[in-house]
mmCIF file of C-alpha atoms in Angstrom:
data_model
loop_
_atom_site.group_PDB
_atom_site.id
_atom_site.type_symbol
_atom_site.label_atom_id
_atom_site.label_comp_id
_atom_site.label_asym_id
_atom_site.label_seq_id
_atom_site.Cartn_x
_atom_site.Cartn_y
_atom_site.Cartn_z
ATOM 1 C CA MET M 1 -17.824 36.743 30.597
ATOM 2 C CA VAL M 2 -17.503 32.930 30.848
ATOM 3 C CA ILE M 3 -19.410 32.518 27.582
ATOM 4 C CA THR M 4 -17.079 34.988 25.840
ATOM 5 C CA ALA M 5 -13.981 33.188 27.152
ATOM 6 C CA LEU M 6 -15.426 29.805 26.130
ATOM 7 C CA GLY M 7 -16.222 31.192 22.676
ATOM 8 C CA CYS M 8 -12.658 32.477 22.299
ATOM 9 C CA LEU M 9 -11.194 29.130 23.354
ATOM 10 C CA LEU M 10 -13.482 27.231 20.996
ATOM 11 C CA GLY M 11 -12.592 29.603 18.149
ATOM 12 C CA ALA M 12 -8.858 29.221 18.832
ATOM 13 C CA TRP M 13 -9.195 25.430 18.914
ATOM 14 C CA ALA M 14 -11.169 25.400 15.627
ATOM 15 C CA TRP M 15 -8.624 27.684 13.921
ATOM 16 C CA ASN M 16 -5.714 25.567 15.150
ATOM 17 C CA ALA M 17 -7.421 22.318 14.127
ATOM 18 C CA THR M 18 -8.063 23.552 10.585
ATOM 19 C CA THR M 19 -4.688 25.213 10.039
ATOM 20 C CA SER M 20 -2.293 22.731 11.614
ATOM 21 C CA THR M 21 -0.159 21.098 8.967
ATOM 22 C CA GLU M 22 2.500 18.473 8.951
ATOM 23 C CA GLU M 23 5.386 17.819 6.600
ATOM 24 C CA VAL M 24 5.124 14.392 4.932
ATOM 25 C CA LEU M 25 6.484 12.480 1.933
ATOM 26 C CA ALA M 26 4.738 12.268 -1.445
ATOM 27 C CA ALA M 27 5.647 10.830 -4.837
ATOM 28 C CA THR M 28 7.010 13.360 -7.318
ATOM 29 C CA ASN M 29 6.587 10.893 -10.200
ATOM 30 C CA THR M 30 4.581 7.717 -10.554
ATOM 31 C CA ILE M 31 6.552 4.901 -8.932
ATOM 32 C CA HIS M 32 5.636 1.416 -10.084
ATOM 33 C CA ARG M 33 5.643 -1.629 -7.833
ATOM 34 C CA GLY M 34 9.118 -3.111 -7.542
ATOM 35 C CA GLU M 35 10.961 0.020 -8.686
ATOM 36 C CA LEU M 36 13.843 1.342 -6.632
ATOM 37 C CA ILE M 37 12.916 4.672 -5.023
ATOM 38 C CA THR M 38 15.346 7.495 -5.757
ATOM 39 C CA ALA M 39 15.620 11.043 -4.441
ATOM 40 C CA ASP M 40 13.974 12.290 -7.663
ATOM 41 C CA ASP M 41 10.896 10.156 -6.956
ATOM 42 C CA ILE M 42 9.832 11.690 -3.638
ATOM 43 C CA GLN M 43 9.362 15.127 -2.158
ATOM 44 C CA ARG M 44 8.451 16.746 1.122
ATOM 45 C CA ILE M 45 5.041 18.435 1.183
ATOM 46 C CA ARG M 46 2.829 20.040 3.831
ATOM 47 C CA ILE M 47 -0.693 18.755 4.389
ATOM 48 C CA SER M 48 -3.399 19.379 6.930
ATOM 49 C CA GLY M 49 -3.269 16.748 9.613
ATOM 50 C CA ASP M 50 -5.968 14.101 9.444
ATOM 51 C CA SER M 51 -6.138 11.114 11.753
ATOM 52 C CA ALA M 52 -7.427 8.969 8.862
ATOM 53 C CA LEU M 53 -4.187 9.497 6.937
ATOM 54 C CA GLU M 54 -0.950 7.844 7.973
ATOM 55 C CA PRO M 55 1.718 9.235 5.620
ATOM 56 C CA LEU M 56 5.377 8.939 6.494
ATOM 57 C CA PRO M 57 6.809 12.087 8.057
ATOM 58 C CA ALA M 58 9.335 14.091 6.041
ATOM 59 C CA SER M 59 11.989 12.997 8.545
ATOM 60 C CA ALA M 60 11.816 9.479 6.971
ATOM 61 C CA TYR M 61 13.137 10.829 3.636
ATOM 62 C CA ASP M 62 16.632 9.304 3.919
ATOM 63 C CA GLU M 63 15.229 5.939 5.048
ATOM 64 C CA ILE M 64 12.965 5.651 1.985
ATOM 65 C CA ILE M 65 15.667 6.326 -0.615
ATOM 66 C CA GLY M 66 16.931 2.970 -1.901
ATOM 67 C CA GLN M 67 13.864 0.994 -0.868
ATOM 68 C CA ARG M 68 11.517 -0.574 -3.413
ATOM 69 C CA ALA M 69 7.921 0.373 -4.017
ATOM 70 C CA ALA M 70 5.725 -2.347 -2.531
ATOM 71 C CA LEU M 71 2.789 -1.112 -4.629
ATOM 72 C CA ASP M 72 2.122 1.408 -7.387
ATOM 73 C CA ILE M 73 2.316 4.985 -6.080
ATOM 74 C CA SER M 74 0.736 7.660 -8.271
ATOM 75 C CA ALA M 75 2.461 11.000 -8.778
ATOM 76 C CA GLY M 76 1.343 13.196 -5.873
ATOM 77 C CA GLY M 77 0.351 10.181 -3.773
ATOM 78 C CA LEU M 78 1.355 10.084 -0.133
ATOM 79 C CA ILE M 79 4.065 7.642 0.941
ATOM 80 C CA THR M 80 2.957 5.339 3.761
ATOM 81 C CA THR M 81 4.617 2.469 5.602
ATOM 82 C CA GLU M 82 2.789 0.067 3.245
ATOM 83 C CA SER M 83 4.185 1.874 0.164
ATOM 84 C CA THR M 84 7.754 0.620 0.508
ATOM 85 C CA THR M 85 9.706 -2.508 1.281
ATOM 86 C CA ASP M 86 13.319 -3.339 1.941
ATOM 87 C CA ALA M 87 12.773 -7.014 1.067
ATOM 88 C CA PRO M 88 15.425 -8.346 -1.309
ATOM 89 C CA MET M 89 14.648 -8.608 -4.999
ATOM 90 C CA PRO M 90 14.323 -11.313 -6.112
ATOM 91 C CA PRO M 91 12.823 -12.962 -3.054
ATOM 92 C CA GLU M 92 14.213 -16.271 -1.826
ATOM 93 C CA GLY M 93 13.325 -19.163 -4.147
ATOM 94 C CA GLN M 94 12.716 -16.800 -7.074
ATOM 95 C CA SER M 95 14.831 -15.527 -9.973
ATOM 96 C CA ILE M 96 14.572 -12.608 -12.374
ATOM 97 C CA VAL M 97 14.996 -13.365 -16.075
ATOM 98 C CA GLY M 98 15.367 -10.608 -18.662
ATOM 99 C CA ILE M 99 13.695 -11.196 -22.006
ATOM 100 C CA SER M 100 14.339 -9.000 -25.060
ATOM 101 C CA LEU M 101 11.231 -8.888 -27.242
ATOM 102 C CA THR M 102 10.484 -7.289 -30.600
ATOM 103 C CA PRO M 103 7.189 -5.414 -31.071
ATOM 104 C CA ALA M 104 5.732 -8.552 -32.709
ATOM 105 C CA GLN M 105 6.459 -10.643 -29.609
ATOM 106 C CA ILE M 106 4.791 -8.447 -26.986
ATOM 107 C CA PRO M 107 1.415 -6.734 -26.482
ATOM 108 C CA ARG M 108 1.348 -3.032 -27.279
ATOM 109 C CA LEU M 109 0.035 -2.233 -23.779
ATOM 110 C CA PRO M 110 2.088 -0.829 -20.933
ATOM 111 C CA MET M 111 3.137 -3.439 -18.390
ATOM 112 C CA TYR M 112 3.936 -2.773 -14.764
ATOM 113 C CA GLY M 113 5.451 -4.614 -11.851
ATOM 114 C CA GLY M 114 3.048 -7.283 -10.647
ATOM 115 C CA ASP M 115 1.385 -7.944 -14.025
ATOM 116 C CA LYS M 116 0.863 -11.667 -14.686
ATOM 117 C CA VAL M 117 2.274 -12.955 -17.979
ATOM 118 C CA ARG M 118 3.011 -16.182 -19.827
ATOM 119 C CA ILE M 119 6.087 -16.595 -21.982
ATOM 120 C CA ILE M 120 5.184 -18.960 -24.827
ATOM 121 C CA VAL M 121 7.646 -21.041 -26.862
ATOM 122 C CA THR M 122 7.115 -20.213 -30.548
ATOM 123 C CA PRO M 123 8.328 -22.123 -33.613
ATOM 124 C CA ALA M 124 11.604 -21.151 -35.256
ATOM 125 C CA ALA M 125 11.461 -19.071 -38.438
ATOM 126 C CA ASN M 126 9.756 -21.107 -41.197
ATOM 127 C CA GLY M 127 8.811 -23.711 -38.590
ATOM 128 C CA ASP M 128 5.485 -25.476 -38.416
ATOM 129 C CA ALA M 129 2.771 -24.039 -36.210
ATOM 130 C CA PRO M 130 2.310 -26.052 -33.024
ATOM 131 C CA THR M 131 -0.481 -28.638 -33.106
ATOM 132 C CA GLY M 132 -1.134 -28.650 -29.372
ATOM 133 C CA THR M 133 -0.817 -26.182 -26.558
ATOM 134 C CA PRO M 134 2.642 -24.616 -26.743
ATOM 135 C CA GLN M 135 4.976 -24.814 -23.772
ATOM 136 C CA PHE M 136 4.947 -21.737 -21.575
ATOM 137 C CA THR M 137 6.277 -20.324 -18.342
ATOM 138 C CA GLU M 138 4.083 -18.309 -15.986
ATOM 139 C CA ALA M 139 5.786 -15.212 -14.647
ATOM 140 C CA GLU M 140 5.283 -11.850 -12.957
ATOM 141 C CA VAL M 141 6.593 -8.637 -14.495
ATOM 142 C CA VAL M 142 9.183 -6.837 -12.372
ATOM 143 C CA ASP M 143 9.758 -3.946 -14.779
ATOM 144 C CA THR M 144 10.238 -3.087 -18.441
ATOM 145 C CA ALA M 145 12.609 -0.879 -20.421
ATOM 146 C CA ILE M 146 13.332 -0.068 -24.045
ATOM 147 C CA ASP M 147 16.744 -1.137 -25.351
ATOM 148 C CA ASP M 148 17.995 1.991 -27.130
ATOM 149 C CA THR M 149 20.287 -0.055 -29.367
ATOM 150 C CA THR M 150 17.747 -2.559 -30.734
ATOM 151 C CA GLY M 151 14.426 -0.863 -29.984
ATOM 152 C CA ASN M 152 13.296 -4.080 -28.318
ATOM 153 C CA THR M 153 11.350 -4.116 -25.081
ATOM 154 C CA VAL M 154 13.266 -5.789 -22.284
ATOM 155 C CA VAL M 155 10.884 -7.346 -19.783
ATOM 156 C CA ASN M 156 12.325 -8.517 -16.476
ATOM 157 C CA VAL M 157 10.142 -11.267 -15.072
ATOM 158 C CA LEU M 158 10.047 -13.023 -11.717
ATOM 159 C CA VAL M 159 9.845 -16.814 -11.912
ATOM 160 C CA PRO M 160 10.448 -19.721 -9.552
ATOM 161 C CA TYR M 161 14.153 -20.561 -9.295
ATOM 162 C CA ALA M 162 13.595 -24.002 -10.913
ATOM 163 C CA ASP M 163 12.045 -22.411 -14.046
ATOM 164 C CA ALA M 164 14.639 -19.661 -14.549
ATOM 165 C CA SER M 165 17.276 -21.577 -16.522
ATOM 166 C CA VAL M 166 14.713 -23.121 -18.892
ATOM 167 C CA LEU M 167 13.097 -19.730 -19.522
ATOM 168 C CA ALA M 168 16.468 -18.024 -20.061
ATOM 169 C CA ALA M 169 17.462 -20.688 -22.611
ATOM 170 C CA ARG M 170 14.142 -20.324 -24.440
ATOM 171 C CA ALA M 171 14.384 -16.522 -24.444
ATOM 172 C CA ALA M 172 17.946 -16.647 -25.812
ATOM 173 C CA THR M 173 16.686 -18.350 -28.983
ATOM 174 C CA GLY M 174 14.321 -15.445 -29.675
ATOM 175 C CA ASN M 175 11.560 -17.989 -30.260
ATOM 176 C CA VAL M 176 9.233 -16.755 -27.538
ATOM 177 C CA ALA M 177 6.253 -14.438 -27.249
ATOM 178 C CA LEU M 178 4.771 -12.786 -24.191
ATOM 179 C CA ILE M 179 1.082 -12.886 -23.268
ATOM 180 C CA LEU M 180 -0.294 -10.412 -20.743
ATOM 181 C CA ASP M 181 -2.923 -12.158 -18.593
ATOM 182 C CA SER M 182 -5.739 -10.649 -16.576
ATOM 183 C CA GLY M 183 -4.851 -9.652 -13.063
ATOM 184 C CA ALA M 184 -8.306 -10.834 -11.964
ATOM 185 C CA GLU M 185 -7.497 -14.511 -12.477
#
């Protein structure tokens, strides 16, 4: 009798442990680092509880809307406390500069928030090629978008505050090109 009761309790515990679910938050679409999180970007889903996972509960839905992605979150990926930030953008001591680039001025690879780039000063039309190393500004991509009017790619980059005005003036001339650098360096 005791063995039967123990077997029933063990069976009930095993069934409960394998069927208990919790409602958590997951990305509906891929959210790139630095992007503002909108209601269309996240959803509530049910998963089996696992102590190794620490997703945010569905009750945090309203708190997450309006925050920025602290890292890239793949579509279907769980939202965790490390996934989001409410830190201001740009951070203190930094500025964001928008640069409009034609297809000839930018690599034909997708760029995401956090990518390291250099914006190089190029000669004016019909100008002489530089003889030395051209001037450049190191930057970090915040995001990119296509300008529907011109077809240009607008790249918003994060730079130190002291470099922002020089970079903006260079970019306004159109005599710049963007180089995507390895993230491993």
